[in-house]
Short mmCIF file of C-alpha atoms in Angstrom, two decimals:
data_model
loop_
_atom_site.label_atom_id
_atom_site.label_comp_id
_atom_site.label_asym_id
_atom_site.label_seq_id
_atom_site.Cartn_x
_atom_site.Cartn_y
_atom_site.Cartn_z
CA MET A 30 74.82 106.87 80.45
CA THR A 31 72.41 106.64 83.36
CA LEU A 32 73.25 106.55 87.07
CA PHE A 33 72.57 102.80 87.04
CA GLN A 34 75.02 102.30 84.16
CA LEU A 35 77.55 104.47 86.02
CA SER A 36 77.09 102.28 89.08
CA CYS A 37 77.55 99.08 87.05
CA THR A 38 80.65 100.48 85.35
CA PHE A 39 82.35 101.37 88.62
CA PHE A 40 81.26 98.12 90.25
CA TYR A 41 82.99 96.33 87.36
CA ILE A 42 86.10 98.49 87.79
CA GLY A 43 86.17 97.87 91.54
CA LEU A 44 85.61 94.13 91.07
CA PHE A 45 88.52 93.65 88.67
CA THR A 46 90.97 96.10 90.22
CA ILE A 47 93.55 93.86 91.83
CA GLY A 48 96.61 95.68 93.08
CA GLY A 49 95.40 99.12 94.05
CA GLY A 50 94.06 102.33 92.61
CA VAL A 51 96.71 102.77 89.93
CA VAL A 52 95.56 99.52 88.35
CA SER A 53 92.02 100.89 88.20
CA LEU A 54 93.24 103.70 85.93
CA THR A 55 93.65 101.29 83.04
CA LEU A 56 90.12 99.93 83.47
CA MET A 57 88.68 103.43 83.92
CA GLN A 58 90.39 104.64 80.79
CA GLN A 59 89.18 101.65 78.79
CA THR A 60 85.60 102.04 79.96
CA ILE A 61 85.01 105.75 80.60
CA VAL A 62 87.23 107.34 77.92
CA ALA A 63 86.53 104.65 75.32
CA GLN A 64 82.79 105.24 75.72
CA GLY A 65 83.38 108.93 75.02
CA LEU A 66 82.02 110.12 78.38
CA ILE A 67 85.13 112.21 78.98
CA SER A 68 88.07 113.08 76.76
CA GLN A 69 91.59 111.73 77.12
CA GLU A 70 92.76 115.16 78.30
CA GLN A 71 89.99 115.37 80.91
CA PHE A 72 90.94 111.90 82.12
CA TYR A 73 94.60 112.85 82.64
CA ASN A 74 93.59 116.10 84.34
CA MET A 75 91.41 114.04 86.69
CA VAL A 76 94.35 111.72 87.37
CA ALA A 77 96.52 114.71 88.31
CA ILE A 78 93.86 116.10 90.64
CA SER A 79 93.14 112.68 92.17
CA GLU A 80 96.86 112.12 92.80
CA SER A 81 97.02 115.50 94.53
CA THR A 82 94.15 114.86 96.91
CA PRO A 83 94.26 112.62 99.98
CA GLY A 84 92.80 109.15 99.70
CA PRO A 85 93.03 106.17 97.39
CA LEU A 86 93.54 107.07 93.74
CA GLY A 87 90.83 104.77 92.36
CA THR A 88 88.25 106.06 94.82
CA ASN A 89 89.20 109.68 94.14
CA MET A 90 88.91 109.09 90.40
CA ALA A 91 85.52 107.40 90.78
CA THR A 92 84.26 110.31 92.87
CA TYR A 93 85.59 112.89 90.44
CA ILE A 94 84.27 111.16 87.31
CA GLY A 95 80.87 110.50 88.90
CA PHE A 96 80.63 114.12 90.07
CA ASN A 97 81.74 115.38 86.65
CA LEU A 98 79.02 113.36 84.91
CA PHE A 99 76.07 113.55 87.37
CA GLY A 100 76.95 115.99 90.14
CA ILE A 101 76.85 115.00 93.82
CA PRO A 102 74.63 111.91 93.35
CA GLY A 103 76.97 110.67 90.62
CA GLY A 104 80.01 111.17 92.84
CA ILE A 105 78.44 109.26 95.71
CA ILE A 106 77.14 106.41 93.54
CA ALA A 107 80.41 106.02 91.61
CA THR A 108 82.42 105.98 94.84
CA LEU A 109 80.19 103.46 96.59
CA SER A 110 80.04 101.26 93.49
CA GLU A 111 83.82 101.30 93.14
CA ILE A 112 84.51 100.27 96.75
CA LEU A 113 81.59 97.84 97.20
CA PRO A 114 83.28 94.83 95.52
CA SER A 115 86.32 95.19 97.79
CA VAL A 116 84.14 95.33 100.88
CA ILE A 117 82.23 92.22 99.80
CA ILE A 118 85.41 90.29 98.97
CA ILE A 119 87.09 91.28 102.25
CA LEU A 120 84.05 90.15 104.24
CA ILE A 121 84.05 86.80 102.43
CA ILE A 122 87.81 86.31 102.84
CA ALA A 123 87.62 87.20 106.53
CA GLN A 124 85.21 84.31 107.04
CA PHE A 125 87.60 81.81 105.49
CA LEU A 126 91.01 83.39 106.20
CA LYS A 127 92.75 80.30 107.52
CA LYS A 128 91.56 78.11 104.65
CA PHE A 129 92.51 80.72 102.05
CA ASN A 130 95.89 81.33 103.64
CA GLU A 131 96.96 77.69 103.36
CA ASN A 132 95.30 76.90 100.02
CA GLN A 133 97.86 76.21 97.27
CA LEU A 134 95.45 77.39 94.56
CA VAL A 135 95.12 80.77 96.27
CA LYS A 136 98.91 81.01 96.73
CA GLY A 137 99.44 80.19 93.06
CA THR A 138 96.82 82.68 91.93
CA LEU A 139 98.36 85.48 94.00
CA LYS A 140 101.81 84.58 92.68
CA PHE A 141 100.45 84.81 89.12
CA LEU A 142 98.69 88.13 89.79
CA ARG A 143 101.83 89.97 90.95
CA PRO A 144 103.37 90.40 87.47
CA VAL A 145 99.95 91.09 85.94
CA THR A 146 99.37 93.84 88.50
CA THR A 147 102.81 95.28 87.76
CA GLY A 148 101.90 95.47 84.08
CA LEU A 149 98.59 97.12 84.85
CA ILE A 150 100.40 99.74 86.93
CA LEU A 151 102.96 100.37 84.18
CA VAL A 152 100.35 101.01 81.48
CA PRO A 153 98.91 104.25 82.96
CA ALA A 154 102.39 105.39 84.05
CA VAL A 155 103.70 105.10 80.49
CA GLN A 156 100.52 106.63 79.04
CA ILE A 157 100.72 109.63 81.37
CA PHE A 158 104.42 110.04 80.56
CA LEU A 159 103.73 109.94 76.82
CA PHE A 160 100.68 112.20 77.06
CA THR A 161 102.55 114.80 79.10
CA LEU A 162 106.11 114.78 77.79
CA VAL A 163 105.94 113.51 74.21
CA ASN A 164 104.43 115.47 71.34
CA LYS A 165 102.08 113.53 69.13
CA PRO A 166 103.31 113.94 65.55
CA GLU A 167 100.72 113.79 62.79
CA ASN A 168 102.86 111.33 60.89
CA TYR A 169 104.77 108.78 62.95
CA ASN A 170 107.20 108.29 60.06
CA VAL A 171 108.62 111.66 61.12
CA LEU A 172 110.07 109.85 64.13
CA LEU A 173 112.27 107.82 61.82
CA THR A 174 113.93 110.85 60.26
CA LEU A 175 116.88 112.57 61.88
CA ALA A 176 115.14 115.95 61.87
CA GLY A 177 112.02 114.48 63.49
CA TRP A 178 113.52 113.86 66.94
CA LYS A 179 113.68 117.56 67.79
CA GLY A 180 109.90 117.85 67.77
CA LEU A 181 109.33 114.56 69.55
CA PHE A 182 109.37 115.87 73.13
CA ASN A 183 107.60 118.70 74.83
CA TRP A 184 110.90 120.16 76.00
CA THR A 185 109.31 122.56 78.50
CA CYS A 186 107.50 119.74 80.33
CA LEU A 187 110.52 117.44 80.10
CA ALA A 188 112.78 120.12 81.62
CA ALA A 189 110.23 120.74 84.40
CA TYR A 190 110.10 117.00 85.08
CA PHE A 191 113.85 116.84 85.62
CA VAL A 192 113.89 120.03 87.71
CA PHE A 193 111.12 118.71 89.98
CA ALA A 194 112.81 115.31 90.26
CA PHE A 195 116.07 117.05 91.18
CA LEU A 196 114.30 119.20 93.81
CA LEU A 197 112.61 116.13 95.25
CA PHE A 198 115.69 113.92 95.52
CA LYS A 199 118.44 116.49 96.16
CA PHE A 200 116.68 118.93 98.49
CA LYS A 201 113.97 116.56 99.81
CA LEU A 202 111.21 119.10 99.14
CA HIS A 203 107.84 118.03 100.45
CA PRO A 204 105.61 116.54 97.71
CA VAL A 205 102.81 119.00 98.50
CA LEU A 206 105.18 121.87 97.74
CA LEU A 207 106.18 120.20 94.48
CA ILE A 208 102.50 119.76 93.55
CA LEU A 209 101.90 123.46 94.17
CA LEU A 210 105.01 124.38 92.15
CA GLY A 211 103.79 122.08 89.36
CA ALA A 212 100.40 123.79 89.37
CA VAL A 213 102.04 127.21 89.12
CA PHE A 214 104.29 125.92 86.33
CA GLY A 215 101.27 124.59 84.43
CA ILE A 216 99.35 127.83 84.81
CA ILE A 217 102.26 129.98 83.66
CA PHE A 218 103.84 127.88 80.91
CA LEU A 219 101.13 125.61 79.52
#
């Protein structure tokens, strides 16, 4: 992949990301991971780091992937390419805001896009859950046997998930503290 191809890839991702940065994860995974530029594990590690840093998730991911592939120029180009479609669309919409606001076609399109966006947000959430908490058996028929369920989950990660959720909701611990605790947990136990 060249810097130009990287730019085109992230322009595409930015152009078709409707609903926020979490939606862009699905497109990034389908384009970047499917092309073999980074592994699935690297992708999920980048998601974790991007979630932990300030700023929009999609932009953070673009920066991180671009930097990982081409250094500082790659990070800058990927970031600019990912946000450029949004800037262009916002400038166009600002010119015609009143017409767009009252247009029934636009209202219908936005009404249609809400459930689609919800689905696009659910896909990476479920994938991250499965990647992190569920073991991948060699033979999925094992899941059908009674003895197979014991090896289905990564019990250490699942227990940590419930402990962190309990700490968050019961004691209202600050998310930054939970991120740091999660990092320590990962270093020690994984």
